Short mmCIF file of C-alpha atoms in Angstrom, two decimals:
data_model
loop_
_atom_site.label_atom_id
_atom_site.label_comp_id
_atom_site.label_asym_id
_atom_site.label_seq_id
_atom_site.Cartn_x
_atom_site.Cartn_y
_atom_site.Cartn_z
CA MET A 27 18.75 -3.11 6.41
CA LEU A 28 19.74 -3.17 2.77
CA THR A 29 19.27 -6.95 2.79
CA GLN A 30 15.92 -6.72 4.53
CA LYS A 31 15.18 -4.13 1.67
CA LEU A 32 16.21 -6.57 -0.91
CA ASN A 33 14.03 -9.25 0.98
CA THR A 34 10.64 -7.12 0.86
CA LEU A 35 11.53 -6.28 -2.71
CA LEU A 36 12.25 -9.90 -3.87
CA ARG A 37 8.83 -10.94 -1.57
CA TYR A 38 7.11 -8.00 -3.85
CA ILE A 39 8.22 -9.65 -7.14
CA GLU A 40 7.17 -13.21 -6.06
CA LEU A 41 3.96 -11.75 -4.99
CA ILE A 42 3.37 -10.03 -8.31
CA LEU A 43 4.36 -12.86 -10.26
CA TYR A 44 2.31 -15.64 -8.43
CA LYS A 45 -1.08 -13.33 -8.25
CA THR A 46 -0.18 -12.86 -12.07
CA TYR A 47 0.00 -16.69 -12.78
CA ALA A 48 -3.37 -16.99 -9.97
CA ASP A 49 -5.28 -14.41 -12.03
CA LEU A 50 -4.63 -16.12 -15.37
CA LYS A 51 -5.30 -19.81 -14.03
CA ALA A 52 -8.53 -18.11 -12.56
CA GLU A 53 -9.75 -17.06 -15.94
CA THR A 54 -9.16 -19.96 -17.86
CA LYS A 55 -10.83 -22.40 -15.01
CA ARG A 56 -14.26 -20.31 -15.28
CA THR A 57 -14.92 -21.45 -18.90
CA TYR A 58 -15.16 -24.85 -20.40
CA LEU A 59 -12.51 -24.15 -23.10
CA GLY A 60 -10.46 -22.39 -20.67
CA PHE A 61 -7.40 -20.81 -22.24
CA LEU A 62 -8.27 -21.68 -25.58
CA TRP A 63 -10.71 -18.40 -25.25
CA TRP A 64 -7.19 -16.67 -25.45
CA ILE A 65 -7.10 -18.01 -28.79
CA PHE A 66 -10.51 -17.91 -30.04
CA GLU A 67 -11.89 -14.96 -28.64
CA PRO A 68 -9.32 -12.63 -30.84
CA ILE A 69 -10.05 -14.79 -34.08
CA MET A 70 -13.73 -14.32 -33.65
CA TYR A 71 -12.94 -10.73 -33.17
CA MET A 72 -10.83 -10.22 -36.08
CA SER A 73 -12.79 -12.39 -38.07
CA VAL A 74 -15.69 -9.66 -37.81
CA PHE A 75 -13.40 -6.94 -39.12
CA TYR A 76 -12.20 -9.64 -41.92
CA LEU A 77 -15.59 -10.09 -43.11
CA PHE A 78 -16.71 -6.55 -43.34
CA PHE A 79 -13.58 -4.90 -44.97
CA GLY A 80 -12.04 -8.02 -46.33
CA ILE A 81 -15.07 -9.41 -48.24
CA LEU A 82 -18.21 -6.59 -47.86
CA LEU A 83 -15.98 -3.73 -48.84
CA GLY A 84 -13.61 -5.80 -50.92
CA HIS A 85 -10.31 -5.10 -49.61
CA LYS A 86 -9.33 -8.90 -50.79
CA THR A 87 -6.36 -7.86 -52.80
CA ASP A 88 -4.58 -4.81 -51.79
CA ASN A 89 -3.14 -6.22 -48.43
CA TYR A 90 -5.84 -4.31 -46.33
CA VAL A 91 -6.69 -7.49 -44.24
CA PRO A 92 -2.89 -7.66 -42.64
CA PHE A 93 -2.46 -4.08 -42.51
CA LEU A 94 -6.05 -4.12 -40.53
CA LEU A 95 -5.28 -6.96 -38.25
CA THR A 96 -1.36 -5.69 -37.40
CA GLY A 97 -3.13 -2.54 -36.33
CA LEU A 98 -5.85 -4.11 -34.25
CA THR A 99 -3.45 -6.70 -32.48
CA ALA A 100 -1.26 -3.81 -31.23
CA TRP A 101 -4.09 -1.73 -30.51
CA GLN A 102 -6.09 -4.36 -28.46
CA TRP A 103 -3.25 -4.63 -26.32
CA LEU A 104 -2.89 -1.09 -25.33
CA LYS A 105 -6.51 -0.90 -24.90
CA SER A 106 -7.14 -3.85 -22.78
CA CYS A 107 -4.41 -2.61 -20.36
CA ILE A 108 -5.73 1.05 -20.31
CA SER A 109 -9.32 0.06 -19.97
CA HIS A 110 -8.71 -3.10 -17.44
CA GLY A 111 -5.98 -1.09 -15.56
CA THR A 112 -8.14 2.05 -14.83
CA GLN A 113 -10.22 0.22 -12.33
CA THR A 114 -7.31 -1.88 -10.69
CA ILE A 115 -6.73 0.32 -7.71
CA LEU A 116 -10.66 0.88 -7.21
CA GLY A 117 -11.26 -2.61 -7.40
CA ALA A 118 -8.46 -3.55 -4.78
CA SER A 119 -10.47 -1.91 -2.18
CA GLY A 120 -11.23 -4.79 -0.26
CA LEU A 121 -7.86 -6.26 0.00
CA MET A 122 -6.21 -3.03 0.73
CA GLN A 123 -8.40 -2.96 4.15
CA GLN A 124 -6.85 -5.92 5.09
CA VAL A 125 -2.80 -5.82 4.11
CA ASN A 126 -0.41 -2.71 3.56
CA LEU A 127 0.72 -3.55 0.17
CA PRO A 128 2.16 -1.01 -2.70
CA LYS A 129 -0.79 0.34 -4.48
CA VAL A 130 1.24 0.12 -7.73
CA PHE A 131 0.84 -3.80 -7.63
CA PHE A 132 -2.37 -3.67 -8.87
CA PRO A 133 -1.89 -1.97 -12.18
CA ILE A 134 1.36 -3.91 -12.74
CA ILE A 135 -0.09 -7.21 -12.20
CA LEU A 136 -3.34 -6.53 -14.67
CA ILE A 137 -0.64 -5.13 -17.27
CA LEU A 138 1.20 -8.49 -16.81
CA THR A 139 -1.83 -10.53 -17.33
CA ASP A 140 -3.19 -8.79 -20.21
CA SER A 141 0.54 -9.20 -21.71
CA VAL A 142 0.51 -12.70 -21.78
CA LYS A 143 -2.76 -12.73 -23.39
CA PHE A 144 -1.33 -10.57 -26.04
CA LEU A 145 1.80 -13.10 -26.47
CA PHE A 146 -0.77 -15.25 -27.61
CA ILE A 147 -2.71 -13.06 -30.11
CA LEU A 148 0.84 -11.79 -31.60
CA THR A 149 1.86 -15.42 -32.23
CA LEU A 150 -1.34 -15.93 -34.03
CA LEU A 151 -0.68 -12.97 -36.03
CA LEU A 152 2.68 -13.64 -37.10
CA ILE A 153 1.58 -16.94 -38.38
CA PHE A 154 -1.25 -15.56 -40.12
CA LEU A 155 1.00 -13.02 -41.88
CA TRP A 156 3.70 -15.98 -42.52
CA ILE A 157 0.85 -17.47 -44.10
CA TYR A 158 -0.08 -14.59 -46.17
CA GLY A 159 3.02 -14.24 -47.66
CA TYR A 160 4.97 -11.95 -44.99
CA GLY A 161 7.81 -14.00 -44.00
CA ILE A 162 10.52 -13.34 -41.03
CA ASN A 163 13.05 -10.92 -42.14
CA ILE A 164 16.12 -8.97 -40.39
CA THR A 165 14.27 -6.15 -39.26
CA TYR A 166 12.09 -8.75 -36.98
CA LEU A 167 15.39 -7.93 -34.75
CA ALA A 168 13.44 -4.59 -33.66
CA LEU A 169 10.42 -6.16 -32.69
CA PRO A 170 11.29 -6.88 -28.60
CA ALA A 171 12.18 -2.98 -28.68
CA LEU A 172 9.05 -2.13 -29.92
CA LEU A 173 7.16 -4.26 -27.52
CA ILE A 174 8.94 -2.63 -24.66
CA VAL A 175 8.43 0.55 -26.16
CA GLN A 176 4.71 0.01 -25.95
CA LEU A 177 4.66 -1.99 -22.65
CA LEU A 178 6.14 1.44 -21.52
CA PHE A 179 3.74 3.44 -23.11
CA ALA A 180 0.69 1.47 -21.57
CA MET A 181 2.05 1.39 -18.51
CA ALA A 182 2.54 5.41 -18.14
CA ILE A 183 -0.90 5.95 -19.01
CA THR A 184 -2.34 3.27 -17.18
CA PHE A 185 -0.39 4.03 -13.79
CA PHE A 186 -1.64 7.82 -14.28
CA LEU A 187 -5.36 6.68 -14.77
CA ALA A 188 -5.43 3.95 -11.91
CA ALA A 189 -4.09 6.60 -9.43
CA ILE A 190 -6.65 9.02 -10.46
CA VAL A 191 -9.98 6.93 -10.67
CA PRO A 192 -10.64 6.12 -7.05
CA PHE A 193 -10.95 9.90 -6.25
CA LEU A 194 -13.13 10.40 -9.68
CA PRO A 195 -14.94 7.02 -10.70
CA ASP A 196 -16.54 8.91 -12.90
CA LEU A 197 -13.58 9.18 -15.03
CA ARG A 198 -14.06 5.56 -16.44
CA PHE A 199 -16.98 6.68 -18.40
CA VAL A 200 -14.78 9.07 -20.05
CA VAL A 201 -12.01 6.82 -20.58
CA GLU A 202 -13.96 4.37 -22.44
CA ASN A 203 -14.87 6.91 -25.06
CA VAL A 204 -11.82 8.86 -25.45
CA LEU A 205 -10.30 5.14 -26.12
CA LEU A 206 -13.07 4.60 -29.11
CA ALA A 207 -11.91 8.53 -30.07
CA LEU A 208 -8.40 7.09 -29.90
CA PHE A 209 -9.24 3.75 -31.97
CA PHE A 210 -10.26 5.99 -34.88
CA MET A 211 -7.82 8.36 -34.70
CA SER A 212 -4.77 6.33 -34.06
CA GLY A 213 -4.12 5.14 -37.86
CA VAL A 214 -5.78 1.10 -36.79
CA MET A 215 -8.14 1.23 -39.98
CA ILE A 216 -6.62 4.14 -42.05
CA ARG A 217 -3.55 4.51 -44.05
CA SER A 218 -1.43 7.66 -43.04
CA ASP A 219 -1.92 8.99 -46.61
CA ILE A 220 -5.29 9.21 -46.45
CA VAL A 221 -4.73 11.88 -43.39
CA PRO A 222 -4.75 15.31 -45.31
CA GLU A 223 -1.46 16.95 -45.60
CA ALA A 224 -2.11 19.67 -43.71
CA TYR A 225 -2.69 17.77 -40.53
CA ARG A 226 -0.20 15.07 -40.91
CA ASP A 227 2.43 16.03 -38.81
CA TYR A 228 0.28 16.56 -36.02
CA TYR A 229 -1.59 13.16 -36.86
CA TYR A 230 2.60 11.89 -36.24
CA TRP A 231 2.53 13.60 -32.47
CA ASN A 232 0.21 10.81 -31.73
CA PRO A 233 2.68 7.98 -30.58
CA ILE A 234 -0.09 5.04 -30.97
CA VAL A 235 0.35 5.81 -34.83
CA VAL A 236 3.92 5.73 -34.73
CA ILE A 237 4.11 2.72 -32.77
CA ILE A 238 1.22 0.96 -34.98
CA GLU A 239 2.84 2.01 -37.98
CA SER A 240 6.24 0.40 -36.46
CA TYR A 241 4.52 -2.61 -36.35
CA ARG A 242 3.73 -2.74 -39.93
CA ASP A 243 7.11 -1.79 -40.96
CA ILE A 244 8.63 -4.57 -39.44
CA LEU A 245 5.88 -7.08 -39.94
CA MET A 246 4.79 -6.15 -43.44
CA HIS A 247 7.17 -3.66 -45.18
CA HIS A 248 10.22 -5.07 -43.60
CA ASN A 249 11.72 -1.66 -43.16
CA TRP A 250 13.57 -0.43 -40.08
CA PRO A 251 11.02 1.48 -37.83
CA ASP A 252 11.53 4.99 -36.81
CA GLY A 253 14.26 4.65 -34.00
CA SER A 254 14.27 8.10 -32.62
CA ALA A 255 10.57 8.41 -32.47
CA LEU A 256 10.39 5.21 -30.46
CA PHE A 257 13.16 6.09 -28.53
CA LEU A 258 11.52 9.65 -27.57
CA ILE A 259 8.52 7.56 -26.49
CA ALA A 260 10.16 5.32 -24.74
CA ILE A 261 12.25 7.92 -22.95
CA ILE A 262 8.87 9.83 -22.26
CA SER A 263 6.81 7.06 -21.28
CA LEU A 264 9.53 5.82 -18.53
CA ILE A 265 9.42 9.38 -17.31
CA CYS A 266 5.74 8.81 -16.79
CA VAL A 267 5.51 5.67 -15.54
CA TRP A 268 7.96 7.20 -12.57
CA LEU A 269 5.70 9.92 -12.00
CA GLY A 270 2.64 7.77 -12.27
CA ALA A 271 4.40 5.52 -9.93
CA ARG A 272 5.05 8.31 -7.69
CA LEU A 273 1.47 9.54 -7.86
CA ILE A 274 0.05 6.32 -6.55
CA ALA A 275 2.79 6.10 -3.78
CA ARG A 276 1.81 9.75 -2.52
CA PHE A 277 -1.80 8.02 -2.04
CA GLU A 278 -0.68 4.99 -0.87
CA TYR A 279 -2.44 5.48 2.63
CA ILE A 280 -5.18 7.87 1.13
CA TYR A 281 -6.79 4.90 -1.14
CA PRO A 282 -7.87 2.64 1.91
CA LYS A 283 -9.45 5.58 3.82
CA ILE A 284 -11.53 6.88 0.90
CA MET A 285 -12.44 3.27 -0.41
CA LEU A 286 -14.71 2.08 2.68
CA MET B 19 21.59 -0.11 28.75
CA LYS B 20 17.66 -0.12 28.19
CA ASP B 21 15.63 -3.25 29.13
CA GLU B 22 13.80 -4.38 25.64
CA GLN B 23 10.65 -5.10 27.71
CA GLU B 24 10.75 -1.41 28.95
CA GLU B 25 10.82 0.21 25.50
CA ALA B 26 7.53 0.49 23.72
CA ILE B 27 7.62 -1.09 20.21
CA LEU B 28 4.68 0.84 19.39
CA SER B 29 3.22 4.80 20.73
CA LEU B 30 0.42 6.58 19.81
CA ARG B 31 0.09 10.11 21.02
CA ASN B 32 -2.86 12.09 20.34
CA VAL B 33 -3.62 10.56 17.25
CA GLY B 34 -6.51 11.28 15.20
CA VAL B 35 -7.96 9.75 11.86
CA PHE B 36 -10.59 11.68 9.80
CA TYR B 37 -12.45 9.85 6.45
CA LYS B 38 -14.05 12.20 4.24
CA ARG B 39 -18.02 11.32 4.11
CA ARG B 40 -18.46 11.73 0.37
CA ARG B 41 -16.12 11.03 -2.17
CA GLY B 42 -13.69 12.65 -3.94
CA ILE B 43 -11.69 15.85 -2.89
CA PHE B 44 -14.52 17.71 -1.16
CA GLY B 45 -16.58 16.11 1.22
CA GLU B 46 -17.00 16.98 5.28
CA GLN B 47 -14.45 15.41 7.57
CA PHE B 48 -15.34 12.69 9.70
CA TRP B 49 -13.08 11.90 12.83
CA ALA B 50 -13.42 8.24 13.51
CA LEU B 51 -10.35 8.49 16.15
CA LYS B 52 -10.15 12.01 18.01
CA ASN B 53 -7.49 11.42 20.43
CA ILE B 54 -5.84 8.14 21.23
CA SER B 55 -2.54 7.59 23.19
CA PHE B 56 -1.08 4.41 24.14
CA ASP B 57 2.00 2.14 24.00
CA LEU B 58 2.11 -1.35 23.20
CA TYR B 59 5.23 -3.52 24.93
CA HIS B 60 7.15 -6.68 24.03
CA GLY B 61 5.80 -9.98 24.43
CA GLU B 62 2.67 -8.39 25.90
CA THR B 63 -1.19 -8.87 25.03
CA LEU B 64 -2.92 -5.58 24.90
CA GLY B 65 -6.86 -5.73 24.99
CA ILE B 66 -8.76 -2.79 23.23
CA ILE B 67 -12.14 -2.81 24.59
CA GLY B 68 -15.01 -0.20 23.34
CA ARG B 69 -18.71 -0.82 22.12
CA ASN B 70 -19.53 -1.07 18.24
CA GLY B 71 -18.50 2.24 15.84
CA VAL B 72 -16.09 3.96 18.24
CA GLY B 73 -13.03 3.51 15.85
CA LYS B 74 -11.42 -0.09 16.86
CA SER B 75 -11.59 -0.97 13.30
CA THR B 76 -10.09 2.06 12.05
CA LEU B 77 -7.04 1.66 15.26
CA LEU B 78 -6.29 -1.66 13.79
CA ARG B 79 -5.63 -0.09 10.61
CA LEU B 80 -3.35 2.73 11.65
CA MET B 81 -1.47 0.10 13.37
CA ALA B 82 -1.32 -2.16 10.79
CA GLY B 83 0.21 0.40 8.61
CA ILE B 84 -2.86 0.62 6.23
CA ILE B 85 -3.66 3.95 7.20
CA LYS B 86 -1.48 6.89 8.42
CA PRO B 87 -2.60 9.55 11.28
CA ASN B 88 -4.03 13.01 10.26
CA LYS B 89 -2.56 14.42 13.31
CA GLY B 90 -0.78 13.08 16.57
CA THR B 91 2.17 10.81 16.36
CA PHE B 92 2.04 7.11 15.46
CA VAL B 93 5.72 5.68 15.66
CA ASN B 94 6.35 1.87 15.05
CA ARG B 95 9.80 1.09 16.08
CA GLY B 96 10.79 -1.19 12.80
CA TYR B 97 8.34 -4.25 13.76
CA TYR B 98 6.49 -6.03 11.00
CA THR B 99 2.67 -5.93 11.99
CA SER B 100 -0.33 -7.24 10.63
CA LEU B 101 -3.88 -7.66 10.75
CA LEU B 102 -4.95 -11.60 11.03
CA SER B 103 -7.23 -11.89 7.82
CA LEU B 104 -9.09 -14.83 6.91
CA GLN B 105 -9.41 -15.85 3.49
CA LEU B 106 -7.16 -12.80 2.41
CA GLY B 107 -6.90 -12.64 -1.49
CA PHE B 108 -9.06 -15.96 -2.32
CA ILE B 109 -9.83 -16.95 -5.47
CA PRO B 110 -12.99 -19.13 -6.06
CA TYR B 111 -11.98 -20.87 -9.22
CA LEU B 112 -8.36 -22.20 -7.52
CA SER B 113 -7.53 -24.80 -5.71
CA GLY B 114 -7.14 -24.54 -1.97
CA ARG B 115 -3.50 -25.18 -2.02
CA GLU B 116 -3.04 -22.47 -4.66
CA ASN B 117 -5.23 -20.12 -2.58
CA ALA B 118 -3.28 -21.09 0.48
CA ILE B 119 0.04 -20.07 -1.18
CA LEU B 120 -1.45 -16.63 -2.57
CA SER B 121 -3.35 -15.91 0.89
CA GLY B 122 -0.24 -16.57 2.58
CA MET B 123 2.10 -14.36 0.53
CA PHE B 124 -0.06 -11.62 0.70
CA MET B 125 0.02 -11.86 4.52
CA GLY B 126 3.81 -11.39 4.29
CA LEU B 127 5.05 -14.98 3.98
CA ARG B 128 7.10 -16.13 0.91
CA LYS B 129 6.23 -18.70 -1.13
CA LYS B 130 8.71 -21.46 -0.09
CA GLU B 131 7.39 -20.47 3.46
CA VAL B 132 3.99 -21.12 2.75
CA LYS B 133 5.00 -24.54 0.97
CA ALA B 134 6.91 -25.80 4.14
CA LYS B 135 4.07 -25.24 6.08
CA MET B 136 1.60 -26.77 3.74
CA ASP B 137 1.14 -30.31 5.22
CA ALA B 138 0.14 -28.26 8.60
CA ILE B 139 -1.88 -26.37 6.90
CA ILE B 140 -3.81 -29.39 5.30
CA GLU B 141 -3.79 -30.91 8.45
CA PHE B 142 -5.25 -28.49 10.57
CA SER B 143 -7.91 -27.52 7.86
CA GLU B 144 -8.94 -31.24 7.76
CA LEU B 145 -9.12 -30.69 3.62
CA ASP B 146 -7.36 -33.56 3.04
CA ASP B 147 -7.55 -34.58 -0.74
CA PHE B 148 -9.82 -31.44 -1.24
CA ILE B 149 -6.84 -29.01 -0.89
CA ASP B 150 -6.30 -29.68 -4.47
CA GLN B 151 -10.08 -28.82 -5.35
CA PRO B 152 -11.10 -25.54 -6.40
CA ILE B 153 -12.48 -23.44 -3.33
CA ALA B 154 -15.46 -22.77 -5.11
CA THR B 155 -16.71 -26.17 -4.87
CA TYR B 156 -16.00 -25.84 -0.96
CA SER B 157 -18.78 -25.19 1.67
CA SER B 158 -18.63 -22.01 3.91
CA GLY B 159 -17.31 -24.25 6.73
CA MET B 160 -14.46 -25.69 4.46
CA LYS B 161 -13.61 -22.14 3.66
CA ALA B 162 -13.37 -20.89 6.76
CA ARG B 163 -11.04 -23.67 7.92
CA LEU B 164 -8.64 -23.16 5.13
CA GLY B 165 -8.46 -19.59 5.80
CA PHE B 166 -8.15 -19.99 9.43
CA SER B 167 -5.29 -22.50 8.76
CA VAL B 168 -3.50 -20.21 6.53
CA ALA B 169 -3.84 -17.21 8.65
CA PHE B 170 -2.72 -18.59 11.77
CA GLN B 171 0.70 -19.87 10.07
CA VAL B 172 1.64 -16.26 9.38
CA ASP B 173 3.87 -14.92 12.32
CA PRO B 174 4.42 -11.18 12.39
CA ASP B 175 6.48 -9.60 15.15
CA ILE B 176 2.77 -7.90 16.30
CA LEU B 177 -0.30 -9.61 15.70
CA LEU B 178 -3.79 -7.73 15.60
CA ILE B 179 -6.66 -9.36 15.83
CA ASP B 180 -10.13 -8.06 15.49
CA GLU B 181 -12.69 -9.91 17.53
CA VAL B 182 -12.65 -12.89 15.87
CA LEU B 183 -10.77 -15.98 17.43
CA GLY B 184 -12.68 -19.10 16.06
CA VAL B 185 -14.66 -19.95 12.96
CA GLY B 186 -16.27 -22.52 11.06
CA ASP B 187 -18.78 -25.22 12.48
CA ALA B 188 -18.78 -26.05 16.25
CA GLU B 189 -16.34 -28.49 16.44
CA PHE B 190 -13.84 -26.49 14.31
CA ARG B 191 -14.56 -23.24 16.33
CA GLN B 192 -13.67 -25.04 19.68
CA LYS B 193 -10.32 -26.27 18.07
CA SER B 194 -9.26 -22.97 16.78
CA THR B 195 -10.31 -20.47 19.40
CA LYS B 196 -8.30 -23.07 21.81
CA ILE B 197 -4.78 -22.60 19.90
CA MET B 198 -5.50 -18.87 19.26
CA GLN B 199 -5.86 -18.70 22.89
CA GLU B 200 -2.48 -20.76 23.11
CA LYS B 201 -0.86 -17.93 20.60
CA ILE B 202 -2.25 -15.26 22.78
CA ARG B 203 -1.22 -16.65 25.95
CA SER B 204 2.49 -17.57 24.35
CA ASN B 205 4.97 -14.39 24.65
CA LYS B 206 3.75 -13.10 21.38
CA THR B 207 3.06 -9.56 21.11
CA ILE B 208 -0.51 -9.26 20.36
CA VAL B 209 -3.41 -6.59 20.04
CA PHE B 210 -6.65 -8.24 20.89
CA VAL B 211 -9.79 -5.88 19.74
CA SER B 212 -13.21 -6.67 21.24
CA HIS B 213 -16.47 -5.47 22.84
CA GLN B 214 -16.62 -9.08 24.96
CA ALA B 215 -15.09 -7.79 28.38
CA GLY B 216 -15.31 -11.27 29.43
CA LEU B 217 -12.96 -12.42 26.61
CA ILE B 218 -10.69 -9.25 27.08
CA LYS B 219 -10.25 -10.34 30.76
CA GLN B 220 -9.30 -14.12 30.19
CA LEU B 221 -6.49 -13.23 27.48
CA CYS B 222 -5.02 -9.70 28.31
CA ASN B 223 -2.38 -8.22 30.82
CA ARG B 224 -3.30 -4.45 29.73
CA VAL B 225 -6.33 -2.91 28.62
CA VAL B 226 -6.92 0.22 26.60
CA TRP B 227 -10.43 1.60 26.57
CA ILE B 228 -11.80 3.62 23.58
CA GLU B 229 -15.13 5.71 23.49
CA GLU B 230 -16.22 7.55 20.62
CA GLY B 231 -12.71 7.89 19.15
CA ILE B 232 -10.78 8.95 22.47
CA SER B 233 -8.55 6.46 24.58
CA LYS B 234 -10.65 6.90 28.06
CA ALA B 235 -8.14 4.75 30.02
CA GLU B 236 -4.76 2.49 29.79
CA GLY B 237 -3.75 -0.13 32.55
CA GLN B 238 -3.94 -3.19 33.93
CA ALA B 239 -7.03 -5.25 32.49
CA ASP B 240 -9.03 -5.30 35.90
CA GLU B 241 -9.10 -1.61 36.60
CA VAL B 242 -9.64 -0.46 33.45
CA LEU B 243 -12.45 -2.98 32.91
CA LYS B 244 -14.25 -1.83 35.96
CA GLU B 245 -14.38 1.74 34.72
CA TYR B 246 -15.67 0.61 31.28
CA HIS B 247 -18.39 -1.15 33.20
CA GLN B 248 -19.43 1.47 35.44
CA PHE B 249 -19.38 3.90 32.38
CA LEU B 250 -21.96 1.01 30.48
CA HIS B 251 -23.90 1.25 33.26
CA LEU B 252 -24.00 5.04 33.40
CA SER B 253 -24.61 5.43 30.17
#
């Protein structure tokens, strides 16, 4: 019985990994330049911000460009996981009519593919920062932990949304706009000292602010990030990941019925 | 000790399944299955006959463990049950080989098992060198051949087959129908759903007749089919 369960688990992990590989590969095959787009696309995207802030608004000297690109890199990863991940269970309706699989597969696969693409962008960011003069330092040791915290946070939100959206497909439009609001309110583009003193405590209640500032601490300021805040985010996210997975499991046999 | 052949491996008792007519929490209930009862025994080929739209596909989904009943009891005594699905999870931009692995894995095989069967898949599908081309370049016949060849390699305890036996062009259809019939006639446990009485009679030992979500009769193929025909002429 136990070996059978273990076998099933192994089969599921293997399937998740192969499907992730297959999705990534399919994406590279769809265009002429293939996986190079995982590099060009973020470069183009970030160039827009560089042109606007670095040149047009003249932030050339005050380190605003590395500040912004660091924030954007972290933000884009979170945003793509949430915005794509929200639709995953809804989008798998055809497959789930044919075969009984844990539906939590679908958001996991999406988060994995988006995270692989993020690793390319992160590498680019690091190279840019090194060229700009922000070298490797001892606080880089905290980077893997920070990445895991952000991954858990992304999973927590994505699981919940993916679980609910099949019942309320209209929610997708709300999600996009909430993400836009979060983009402005999570310190991607602004320094926290611009936020009025009276609101600053509340501002830091936003976990995305904490995560993004932690990247800047490590990559630019060579400071250790706020470990206790990150730990708290990790614990709460972990609980929410578990709850989200439970929620999806609860609707396991309902999803195929509502999405005919 | 009880004989293994005697105990039902799947049992349905007064099973009902409803869908909601509208998406969301509200919406009127629509009972696709109202009252279904029958048993499936080890090694038999059970036919399920009924006109279109009487809930046969819902019944297959239920037996495959994809959905659960809203009333009644459905018992599966630990057997791996799967629906024969052609081209399951195929991705157009990937090669035939990669799609075969992916599809086989979706249907319950391990990667190494699909790989071990790859030669058989390539041979039966007659794809030769095309196996490493993206399936977006395949004709629909080639895709159908690959889909069938992969699905045929999957070997669950209970195989559920919906209607279609053979696929592809005339020649391959004949070949695939033949091999499928061989599989059905073998000692495997199979549920075969169709609205064609002829095929059911040819392949199945026992038959369940479904009408309007209710199991009207269960028993030897001849008898149940006779009742079914009488009903068709009356209605």
